[in-house]
Amino acid sequence: MLLFSVALNAIGERDREVKAQDDRLGVTLSQQVDAVAGYFEQARMADLLVARNPAFTDFYRTPGTTRQKIAVGGALTRRVNDALASLEQVFPGRVGEACFVNADGAEIARVVNGMAATSAQLSKDESANAFFAPTLALEPGRVYQAKKYVSEDTHDEVVSNSTVVTAAGHRGLVHFEIALASFRMPQTVSGTTATIVDADSGQILVDSRAADTDHALAGLVAVRSSGGVTTIGSRRVAYRRLTATATNANSWYLTVSAPAVTAGRSRGFGVGPLLLVLVALLTILAAAASGWNQWRRSRYAALHDNLTGLANSALLSQHVAAALHGGHPAAVLAIDLELWTTTENSPCRKLLTCLASTGCGFPPRPRTRPRNGATPQSPTGRRARPSPPSGGSSGSG
């Protein structure tokens, strides 16, 4: 019962450790989900806010063709570049590229890492990009957020935000890119890792570990669950799915993982339960030793006389049975010490004399009774006197 109780306590403590870890992972995951969801919402608002800058509508309202105005440059295009560069204030260090693109695909302005492109560096056709057609299909005031792709300008993996601008019968879009690496959560001392997994392909998009990402997390694609906590390999993983929408093509699993409390270590239980197990084992050993000693004392008392400590008839029977085991002959020697000292003709003395004589064979088996260690008593309780030798007369006194 003691071991059973200790085992239950140990299992309970391990369950509490697992639950505590799950709770910590859940809290961190909620923070990650809030951060990513907050980014998408903030990016939508930033794109809409920048698109309302009059620099874009003024460009369209200024007389001349788009190519003519780009070639002239001056304050008109400088204001557009400044509006695009202002996105860096909203997302410091995260905006790699921002641009203003006409509906025919021609770039009107572009800023890369804070540097404005010259007219010669502008792209002639951006219509093949994944963000272009879905954005132009939306009405003004809505933002399209494209799936991950590699930027032609920064050569980084990015997600983008685009919205429509209309003025004077012209239609274009304001677009900017955010590097996926900017979503990376710093590696913690406890080994907690945040990972973003593409829910469609299983590709690891972002991982707290800059190298040796855990591709086993790609198995979440097969789970097809909106969220939960599971064990993958040697790590405990809390995850939640962000599903794609009509204006956000990104379908991601956000995960937070840490080495499982029972993985990569020999301690299946905590220190407390192990101490209880040790105490229980010591208690059992002490009880076993006490029981063994008690059994030895009981056995000794059953086979020896309480008064003299000599072997009794029960032990004699055991020894005789052991000697006769297998059909071997055995002899029993009985010595009455009182009669030995009082008479020359006692049966015991005659037996010893006969055995000591080389010419004497074994006498007929005497009728004996094993000694119990107590002094023979007469029926009246008095000490029995020895019988006189045969043929003699009783002495006086």
Tab-separated table of C-alpha atoms in Angstrom:
chain	number	residue	atom	x	y	z
A	1	MET	CA	0.000	0.000	0.000
A	2	LEU	CA	2.868	2.340	0.785
A	3	LEU	CA	4.478	1.755	-2.601
A	4	PHE	CA	1.100	2.091	-4.299
A	5	SER	CA	0.542	5.392	-2.518
A	6	VAL	CA	4.021	6.614	-3.454
A	7	ALA	CA	3.508	5.569	-7.087
A	8	LEU	CA	0.210	7.437	-7.236
A	9	ASN	CA	1.868	10.497	-5.730
A	10	ALA	CA	4.732	10.279	-8.213
A	11	ILE	CA	2.403	9.906	-11.182
A	12	GLY	CA	0.333	12.796	-9.860
A	13	GLU	CA	3.405	14.997	-9.572
A	14	ARG	CA	4.485	14.190	-13.102
A	15	ASP	CA	0.991	15.006	-14.337
A	16	ARG	CA	1.203	18.308	-12.501
A	17	GLU	CA	4.566	19.017	-14.169
A	18	VAL	CA	3.066	18.287	-17.591
A	19	LYS	CA	0.052	20.502	-16.866
A	20	ALA	CA	2.282	23.312	-15.612
A	21	GLN	CA	4.367	23.089	-18.784
A	22	ASP	CA	1.232	23.064	-20.942
A	23	ASP	CA	-0.028	26.155	-19.134
A	24	ARG	CA	3.266	27.985	-19.713
A	25	LEU	CA	3.272	27.028	-23.381
A	26	GLY	CA	-0.356	28.118	-23.689
A	27	VAL	CA	0.409	31.545	-22.247
A	28	THR	CA	3.378	32.043	-24.584
A	29	LEU	CA	1.345	30.814	-27.551
A	30	SER	CA	-1.430	33.296	-26.779
A	31	GLN	CA	1.159	36.064	-26.788
A	32	GLN	CA	2.453	34.891	-30.165
A	33	VAL	CA	-1.033	34.667	-31.635
A	34	ASP	CA	-1.839	38.151	-30.394
A	35	ALA	CA	1.411	39.476	-31.866
A	36	VAL	CA	0.835	37.935	-35.310
A	37	ALA	CA	-2.854	38.824	-35.444
A	38	GLY	CA	-1.927	42.298	-34.257
A	39	TYR	CA	0.618	42.617	-37.040
A	40	PHE	CA	-1.906	41.747	-39.763
A	41	GLU	CA	-4.400	44.215	-38.360
A	42	GLN	CA	-1.787	46.934	-37.925
A	43	ALA	CA	-0.482	46.321	-41.451
A	44	ARG	CA	-3.984	46.713	-42.873
A	45	MET	CA	-4.478	49.976	-41.043
A	46	ALA	CA	-1.031	51.264	-42.049
A	47	ASP	CA	-1.593	50.481	-45.711
A	48	LEU	CA	-4.958	52.189	-45.705
A	49	LEU	CA	-3.543	55.187	-43.857
A	50	VAL	CA	-0.631	55.609	-46.246
A	51	ALA	CA	-2.904	55.153	-49.256
A	52	ARG	CA	-4.955	58.124	-48.087
A	53	ASN	CA	-1.924	60.377	-48.356
A	54	PRO	CA	-2.786	63.019	-50.941
A	55	ALA	CA	0.561	62.487	-52.640
A	56	PHE	CA	-0.891	59.487	-54.521
A	57	THR	CA	-4.102	61.141	-55.643
A	58	ASP	CA	-2.218	64.336	-56.506
A	59	PHE	CA	0.050	62.299	-58.759
A	60	TYR	CA	-2.953	60.996	-60.680
A	61	ARG	CA	-4.630	64.402	-60.836
A	62	THR	CA	-1.537	66.139	-62.203
A	63	PRO	CA	-1.789	66.554	-65.981
A	64	GLY	CA	0.299	64.280	-68.175
A	65	THR	CA	0.785	60.566	-68.683
A	66	THR	CA	2.224	58.327	-65.984
A	67	ARG	CA	5.465	57.865	-67.913
A	68	GLN	CA	5.815	61.596	-68.471
A	69	LYS	CA	5.354	62.385	-64.778
A	70	ILE	CA	7.829	59.646	-63.794
A	71	ALA	CA	10.376	61.025	-66.245
A	72	VAL	CA	9.962	64.568	-64.940
A	73	GLY	CA	10.306	63.501	-61.328
A	74	GLY	CA	10.688	66.462	-59.037
A	75	ALA	CA	8.438	67.254	-56.063
A	76	LEU	CA	5.575	65.174	-57.389
A	77	THR	CA	7.422	61.841	-57.238
A	78	ARG	CA	9.423	62.950	-54.191
A	79	ARG	CA	6.176	63.315	-52.197
A	80	VAL	CA	5.144	59.807	-53.274
A	81	ASN	CA	8.509	58.376	-52.171
A	82	ASP	CA	8.235	60.168	-48.832
A	83	ALA	CA	4.779	58.704	-48.275
A	84	LEU	CA	6.103	55.201	-48.980
A	85	ALA	CA	9.116	55.726	-46.709
A	86	SER	CA	6.802	56.748	-43.834
A	87	LEU	CA	5.839	53.076	-43.425
A	88	GLU	CA	9.223	52.555	-41.782
A	89	GLN	CA	7.977	54.647	-38.865
A	90	VAL	CA	5.101	52.228	-38.344
A	91	PHE	CA	7.249	49.072	-38.662
A	92	PRO	CA	10.825	50.076	-37.766
A	93	GLY	CA	13.375	47.774	-39.334
A	94	ARG	CA	10.732	45.475	-40.844
A	95	VAL	CA	9.727	47.097	-44.120
A	96	GLY	CA	12.046	45.946	-46.862
A	97	GLU	CA	10.245	47.407	-49.856
A	98	ALA	CA	7.271	49.697	-50.560
A	99	CYS	CA	5.981	50.808	-53.914
A	100	PHE	CA	3.237	52.599	-55.828
A	101	VAL	CA	2.125	50.604	-58.892
A	102	ASN	CA	-0.187	51.677	-61.696
A	103	ALA	CA	-3.071	49.445	-62.804
A	104	ASP	CA	-1.178	48.561	-66.002
A	105	GLY	CA	1.652	47.074	-63.882
A	106	ALA	CA	4.177	49.914	-64.265
A	107	GLU	CA	5.914	51.057	-61.096
A	108	ILE	CA	5.455	54.732	-60.335
A	109	ALA	CA	7.725	54.835	-57.256
A	110	ARG	CA	9.650	52.384	-55.085
A	111	VAL	CA	11.579	52.634	-51.819
A	112	VAL	CA	13.893	49.764	-50.779
A	113	ASN	CA	15.419	49.816	-47.310
A	114	GLY	CA	14.797	53.565	-47.110
A	115	MET	CA	16.346	54.336	-50.502
A	116	ALA	CA	14.164	55.686	-53.364
A	117	ALA	CA	14.635	54.081	-56.759
A	118	THR	CA	15.488	56.176	-59.797
A	119	SER	CA	13.172	56.240	-62.775
A	120	ALA	CA	15.547	53.892	-64.623
A	121	GLN	CA	15.324	51.349	-61.786
A	122	LEU	CA	11.539	51.180	-61.754
A	123	SER	CA	9.875	48.002	-63.010
A	124	LYS	CA	7.940	48.185	-66.241
A	125	ASP	CA	5.488	45.422	-65.284
A	126	GLU	CA	4.542	44.105	-61.829
A	127	SER	CA	1.337	42.445	-62.944
A	128	ALA	CA	2.768	38.906	-62.663
A	129	ASN	CA	3.262	39.204	-58.892
A	130	ALA	CA	0.955	37.163	-56.648
A	131	PHE	CA	-0.406	40.245	-54.895
A	132	PHE	CA	-1.254	42.259	-58.019
A	133	ALA	CA	-4.475	40.763	-59.451
A	134	PRO	CA	-6.144	39.915	-56.089
A	135	THR	CA	-5.561	43.478	-54.860
A	136	LEU	CA	-6.999	45.165	-57.966
A	137	ALA	CA	-10.047	42.901	-57.595
A	138	LEU	CA	-10.871	44.604	-54.281
A	139	GLU	CA	-12.618	47.903	-53.878
A	140	PRO	CA	-10.789	50.815	-52.250
A	141	GLY	CA	-10.590	50.616	-48.464
A	142	ARG	CA	-9.706	46.910	-48.343
A	143	VAL	CA	-6.248	45.355	-48.018
A	144	TYR	CA	-4.995	42.138	-49.571
A	145	GLN	CA	-2.266	40.234	-47.694
A	146	ALA	CA	-0.456	37.798	-49.970
A	147	LYS	CA	1.189	34.498	-49.091
A	148	LYS	CA	4.901	34.224	-48.499
A	149	TYR	CA	7.147	34.784	-51.500
A	150	VAL	CA	10.746	35.839	-52.171
A	151	SER	CA	11.087	39.566	-52.801
A	152	GLU	CA	12.785	40.551	-56.062
A	153	ASP	CA	14.182	43.648	-54.373
A	154	THR	CA	15.423	42.385	-50.977
A	155	HIS	CA	15.712	38.654	-51.879
A	156	ASP	CA	14.147	37.858	-48.512
A	157	GLU	CA	11.050	35.783	-47.814
A	158	VAL	CA	8.266	38.287	-47.217
A	159	VAL	CA	4.533	38.733	-46.776
A	160	SER	CA	2.926	41.731	-48.416
A	161	ASN	CA	0.069	44.197	-47.937
A	162	SER	CA	-1.613	45.997	-50.829
A	163	THR	CA	-4.592	48.315	-51.244
A	164	VAL	CA	-6.194	50.202	-54.131
A	165	VAL	CA	-5.888	53.952	-54.772
A	166	THR	CA	-8.206	55.698	-57.271
A	167	ALA	CA	-8.230	59.297	-58.483
A	168	ALA	CA	-9.085	61.189	-61.685
A	169	GLY	CA	-10.114	57.984	-63.413
A	170	HIS	CA	-6.839	56.269	-62.635
A	171	ARG	CA	-6.376	53.164	-60.543
A	172	GLY	CA	-3.250	51.909	-58.830
A	173	LEU	CA	-2.141	50.214	-55.644
A	174	VAL	CA	0.045	50.971	-52.647
A	175	HIS	CA	2.078	47.945	-51.655
A	176	PHE	CA	4.696	47.091	-49.008
A	177	GLU	CA	6.550	43.982	-47.853
A	178	ILE	CA	7.463	42.730	-44.388
A	179	ALA	CA	10.315	40.219	-43.936
A	180	LEU	CA	9.209	36.891	-42.455
A	181	ALA	CA	12.368	36.846	-40.343
A	182	SER	CA	10.982	39.815	-38.407
A	183	PHE	CA	8.392	37.457	-36.882
A	184	ARG	CA	11.102	35.389	-35.193
A	185	MET	CA	10.834	35.239	-31.406
A	186	PRO	CA	14.169	35.245	-29.554
A	187	GLN	CA	15.363	31.874	-28.237
A	188	THR	CA	14.799	31.597	-24.491
A	189	VAL	CA	17.045	30.034	-21.857
A	190	SER	CA	14.389	27.430	-21.042
A	191	GLY	CA	14.475	26.155	-24.620
A	192	THR	CA	11.033	27.498	-25.541
A	193	THR	CA	10.772	27.915	-29.310
A	194	ALA	CA	8.179	29.741	-31.407
A	195	THR	CA	7.597	28.430	-34.928
A	196	ILE	CA	5.343	29.394	-37.812
A	197	VAL	CA	4.352	26.496	-40.063
A	198	ASP	CA	2.560	26.827	-43.379
A	199	ALA	CA	-0.682	24.940	-42.798
A	200	ASP	CA	-0.999	23.965	-46.451
A	201	SER	CA	2.500	22.745	-47.302
A	202	GLY	CA	3.968	22.028	-43.851
A	203	GLN	CA	6.950	24.267	-44.618
A	204	ILE	CA	8.667	25.874	-41.642
A	205	LEU	CA	8.352	29.605	-42.316
A	206	VAL	CA	9.851	31.047	-39.146
A	207	ASP	CA	11.616	29.392	-36.227
A	208	SER	CA	13.230	30.866	-33.128
A	209	ARG	CA	16.273	28.760	-33.875
A	210	ALA	CA	18.149	30.365	-36.724
A	211	ALA	CA	19.452	26.970	-37.841
A	212	ASP	CA	18.511	23.291	-37.499
A	213	THR	CA	14.797	23.955	-37.450
A	214	ASP	CA	12.633	21.087	-36.233
A	215	HIS	CA	10.999	19.803	-39.417
A	216	ALA	CA	8.992	17.327	-37.356
A	217	LEU	CA	6.581	20.190	-36.686
A	218	ALA	CA	5.506	19.864	-40.299
A	219	GLY	CA	3.454	16.922	-39.054
A	220	LEU	CA	0.906	19.405	-37.744
A	221	VAL	CA	-0.455	19.598	-41.291
A	222	ALA	CA	-1.816	16.081	-40.866
A	223	VAL	CA	-3.530	17.002	-37.598
A	224	ARG	CA	-6.013	19.348	-39.251
A	225	SER	CA	-6.998	20.764	-35.896
A	226	SER	CA	-7.609	24.371	-34.957
A	227	GLY	CA	-5.409	24.131	-31.892
A	228	GLY	CA	-4.293	22.168	-28.868
A	229	VAL	CA	-1.268	20.674	-27.139
A	230	THR	CA	0.550	17.564	-28.298
A	231	THR	CA	3.929	15.833	-28.128
A	232	ILE	CA	6.014	15.671	-31.303
A	233	GLY	CA	9.282	13.812	-30.957
A	234	SER	CA	10.903	14.959	-27.723
A	235	ARG	CA	9.087	18.296	-27.569
A	236	ARG	CA	5.797	19.394	-26.077
A	237	VAL	CA	4.002	21.581	-28.613
A	238	ALA	CA	1.152	24.055	-28.150
A	239	TYR	CA	-0.311	25.167	-31.468
A	240	ARG	CA	-3.096	27.238	-32.986
A	241	ARG	CA	-4.157	27.653	-36.582
A	242	LEU	CA	-4.746	30.980	-38.299
A	243	THR	CA	-6.929	30.211	-41.295
A	244	ALA	CA	-6.840	32.074	-44.587
A	245	THR	CA	-9.574	34.554	-45.503
A	246	ALA	CA	-10.686	36.343	-48.653
A	247	THR	CA	-8.220	39.171	-47.962
A	248	ASN	CA	-5.459	37.217	-46.212
A	249	ALA	CA	-4.012	34.263	-48.116
A	250	ASN	CA	-1.805	33.137	-45.229
A	251	SER	CA	-2.862	29.919	-43.495
A	252	TRP	CA	-0.449	29.324	-40.633
A	253	TYR	CA	0.084	27.164	-37.605
A	254	LEU	CA	1.591	29.169	-34.785
A	255	THR	CA	3.421	26.870	-32.384
A	256	VAL	CA	5.320	27.210	-29.139
A	257	SER	CA	7.331	24.204	-28.023
A	258	ALA	CA	9.766	23.138	-25.329
A	259	PRO	CA	11.543	19.907	-24.351
A	260	ALA	CA	8.909	17.640	-22.828
A	261	VAL	CA	9.218	17.283	-19.056
A	262	THR	CA	9.853	13.519	-19.416
A	263	ALA	CA	12.107	13.702	-22.465
A	264	GLY	CA	15.892	13.474	-22.531
A	265	ARG	CA	16.309	12.762	-18.825
A	266	SER	CA	16.316	9.854	-16.424
A	267	ARG	CA	14.061	11.403	-13.824
A	268	GLY	CA	10.598	10.197	-14.539
A	269	PHE	CA	9.513	11.551	-11.169
A	270	GLY	CA	10.385	14.543	-9.058
A	271	VAL	CA	12.703	14.596	-6.053
A	272	GLY	CA	9.828	14.390	-3.577
A	273	PRO	CA	8.359	11.124	-4.909
A	274	LEU	CA	11.814	9.578	-5.226
A	275	LEU	CA	12.482	10.350	-1.555
A	276	LEU	CA	9.140	8.795	-0.647
A	277	VAL	CA	10.025	5.690	-2.662
A	278	LEU	CA	13.374	5.474	-0.860
A	279	VAL	CA	11.705	5.799	2.542
A	280	ALA	CA	9.156	3.164	1.546
A	281	LEU	CA	11.874	0.731	0.452
A	282	LEU	CA	13.842	1.273	3.666
A	283	THR	CA	10.654	0.716	5.686
A	284	ILE	CA	9.949	-2.507	3.806
A	285	LEU	CA	13.527	-3.733	4.324
A	286	ALA	CA	13.347	-2.929	8.045
A	287	ALA	CA	10.010	-4.741	8.326
A	288	ALA	CA	11.412	-7.738	6.447
A	289	ALA	CA	14.478	-7.898	8.722
A	290	SER	CA	12.282	-7.623	11.813
A	291	GLY	CA	9.988	-10.365	10.495
A	292	TRP	CA	12.975	-12.617	9.739
A	293	ASN	CA	14.373	-12.193	13.251
A	294	GLN	CA	10.947	-12.847	14.760
A	295	TRP	CA	10.593	-16.007	12.684
A	296	ARG	CA	14.033	-17.213	13.812
A	297	ARG	CA	13.161	-16.584	17.449
A	298	SER	CA	9.829	-18.388	17.105
A	299	ARG	CA	11.471	-21.351	15.383
A	300	TYR	CA	14.172	-21.562	18.037
A	301	ALA	CA	11.547	-21.480	20.819
A	302	ALA	CA	9.568	-24.244	19.118
A	303	LEU	CA	12.602	-26.555	18.839
A	304	HIS	CA	14.334	-25.944	22.196
A	305	ASP	CA	13.482	-26.255	25.859
A	306	ASN	CA	12.614	-22.910	27.418
A	307	LEU	CA	14.382	-23.739	30.699
A	308	THR	CA	17.628	-25.342	29.592
A	309	GLY	CA	17.888	-24.252	25.975
A	310	LEU	CA	18.491	-27.878	24.939
A	311	ALA	CA	16.981	-29.365	21.789
A	312	ASN	CA	13.549	-30.891	22.346
A	313	SER	CA	11.790	-33.872	20.800
A	314	ALA	CA	10.530	-31.816	17.838
A	315	LEU	CA	14.080	-30.980	16.783
A	316	LEU	CA	15.165	-34.583	17.433
A	317	SER	CA	12.377	-35.774	15.133
A	318	GLN	CA	13.548	-33.398	12.426
A	319	HIS	CA	17.149	-34.608	12.724
A	320	VAL	CA	16.123	-38.291	12.687
A	321	ALA	CA	13.893	-37.694	9.653
A	322	ALA	CA	16.760	-35.954	7.905
A	323	ALA	CA	19.185	-38.771	8.756
A	324	LEU	CA	16.790	-41.448	7.529
A	325	HIS	CA	15.968	-39.568	4.352
A	326	GLY	CA	16.787	-41.776	1.398
A	327	GLY	CA	16.685	-45.032	3.378
A	328	HIS	CA	20.078	-44.713	5.067
A	329	PRO	CA	20.545	-46.359	8.519
A	330	ALA	CA	20.879	-44.116	11.542
A	331	ALA	CA	21.490	-44.498	15.262
A	332	VAL	CA	20.188	-42.503	18.187
A	333	LEU	CA	22.397	-42.167	21.261
A	334	ALA	CA	20.551	-41.403	24.516
A	335	ILE	CA	22.540	-40.482	27.650
A	336	ASP	CA	20.960	-40.080	31.072
A	337	LEU	CA	23.549	-38.122	33.030
A	338	GLU	CA	21.890	-38.733	36.399
A	339	LEU	CA	21.879	-42.510	36.059
A	340	TRP	CA	25.435	-42.346	34.692
A	341	THR	CA	26.648	-40.963	37.993
A	342	THR	CA	24.526	-43.133	40.287
A	343	THR	CA	24.881	-46.664	38.933
A	344	GLU	CA	27.265	-48.788	37.040
A	345	ASN	CA	24.513	-50.775	35.326
A	346	SER	CA	22.423	-47.969	33.753
A	347	PRO	CA	21.254	-48.653	30.194
A	348	CYS	CA	23.093	-45.604	28.894
A	349	ARG	CA	26.388	-46.671	30.423
A	350	LYS	CA	25.987	-50.193	29.123
A	351	LEU	CA	25.219	-48.803	25.666
A	352	LEU	CA	28.336	-46.627	25.670
A	353	THR	CA	30.469	-49.517	26.964
A	354	CYS	CA	29.142	-51.757	24.233
A	355	LEU	CA	29.751	-49.192	21.495
A	356	ALA	CA	33.303	-48.601	22.761
A	357	SER	CA	34.101	-52.303	22.625
A	358	THR	CA	35.520	-53.408	19.283
A	359	GLY	CA	33.986	-56.874	19.612
A	360	CYS	CA	30.474	-55.723	20.433
A	361	GLY	CA	27.879	-55.295	17.743
A	362	PHE	CA	24.982	-52.874	17.903
A	363	PRO	CA	22.577	-53.863	20.629
A	364	PRO	CA	18.882	-54.234	19.996
A	365	ARG	CA	17.230	-50.876	19.400
A	366	PRO	CA	16.437	-49.520	22.860
A	367	ARG	CA	13.081	-48.104	23.599
A	368	THR	CA	13.899	-44.447	24.176
A	369	ARG	CA	12.091	-41.259	24.740
A	370	PRO	CA	13.765	-37.950	23.746
A	371	ARG	CA	14.771	-35.675	26.518
A	372	ASN	CA	12.945	-32.390	26.711
A	373	GLY	CA	15.592	-30.795	28.835
A	374	ALA	CA	13.575	-30.978	32.047
A	375	THR	CA	14.552	-33.144	35.032
A	376	PRO	CA	12.449	-36.362	35.238
A	377	GLN	CA	9.740	-36.098	37.858
A	378	SER	CA	7.925	-38.787	39.812
A	379	PRO	CA	4.139	-38.929	39.576
A	380	THR	CA	3.999	-37.115	42.859
A	381	GLY	CA	6.179	-34.317	41.628
A	382	ARG	CA	9.235	-35.477	43.567
A	383	ARG	CA	12.547	-36.279	41.976
A	384	ALA	CA	12.585	-39.965	40.976
A	385	ARG	CA	15.239	-42.034	42.593
A	386	PRO	CA	17.251	-44.483	40.467
A	387	SER	CA	16.437	-48.167	40.724
A	388	PRO	CA	19.045	-50.287	42.526
A	389	PRO	CA	21.143	-52.673	40.513
A	390	SER	CA	19.518	-56.029	39.836
A	391	GLY	CA	20.299	-58.704	42.343
A	392	GLY	CA	21.331	-56.228	45.046
A	393	SER	CA	19.588	-55.217	48.190
A	394	SER	CA	18.484	-51.778	48.957
A	395	GLY	CA	20.817	-49.899	51.160
A	396	SER	CA	19.874	-48.143	54.316
A	397	GLY	CA	19.684	-44.390	54.435
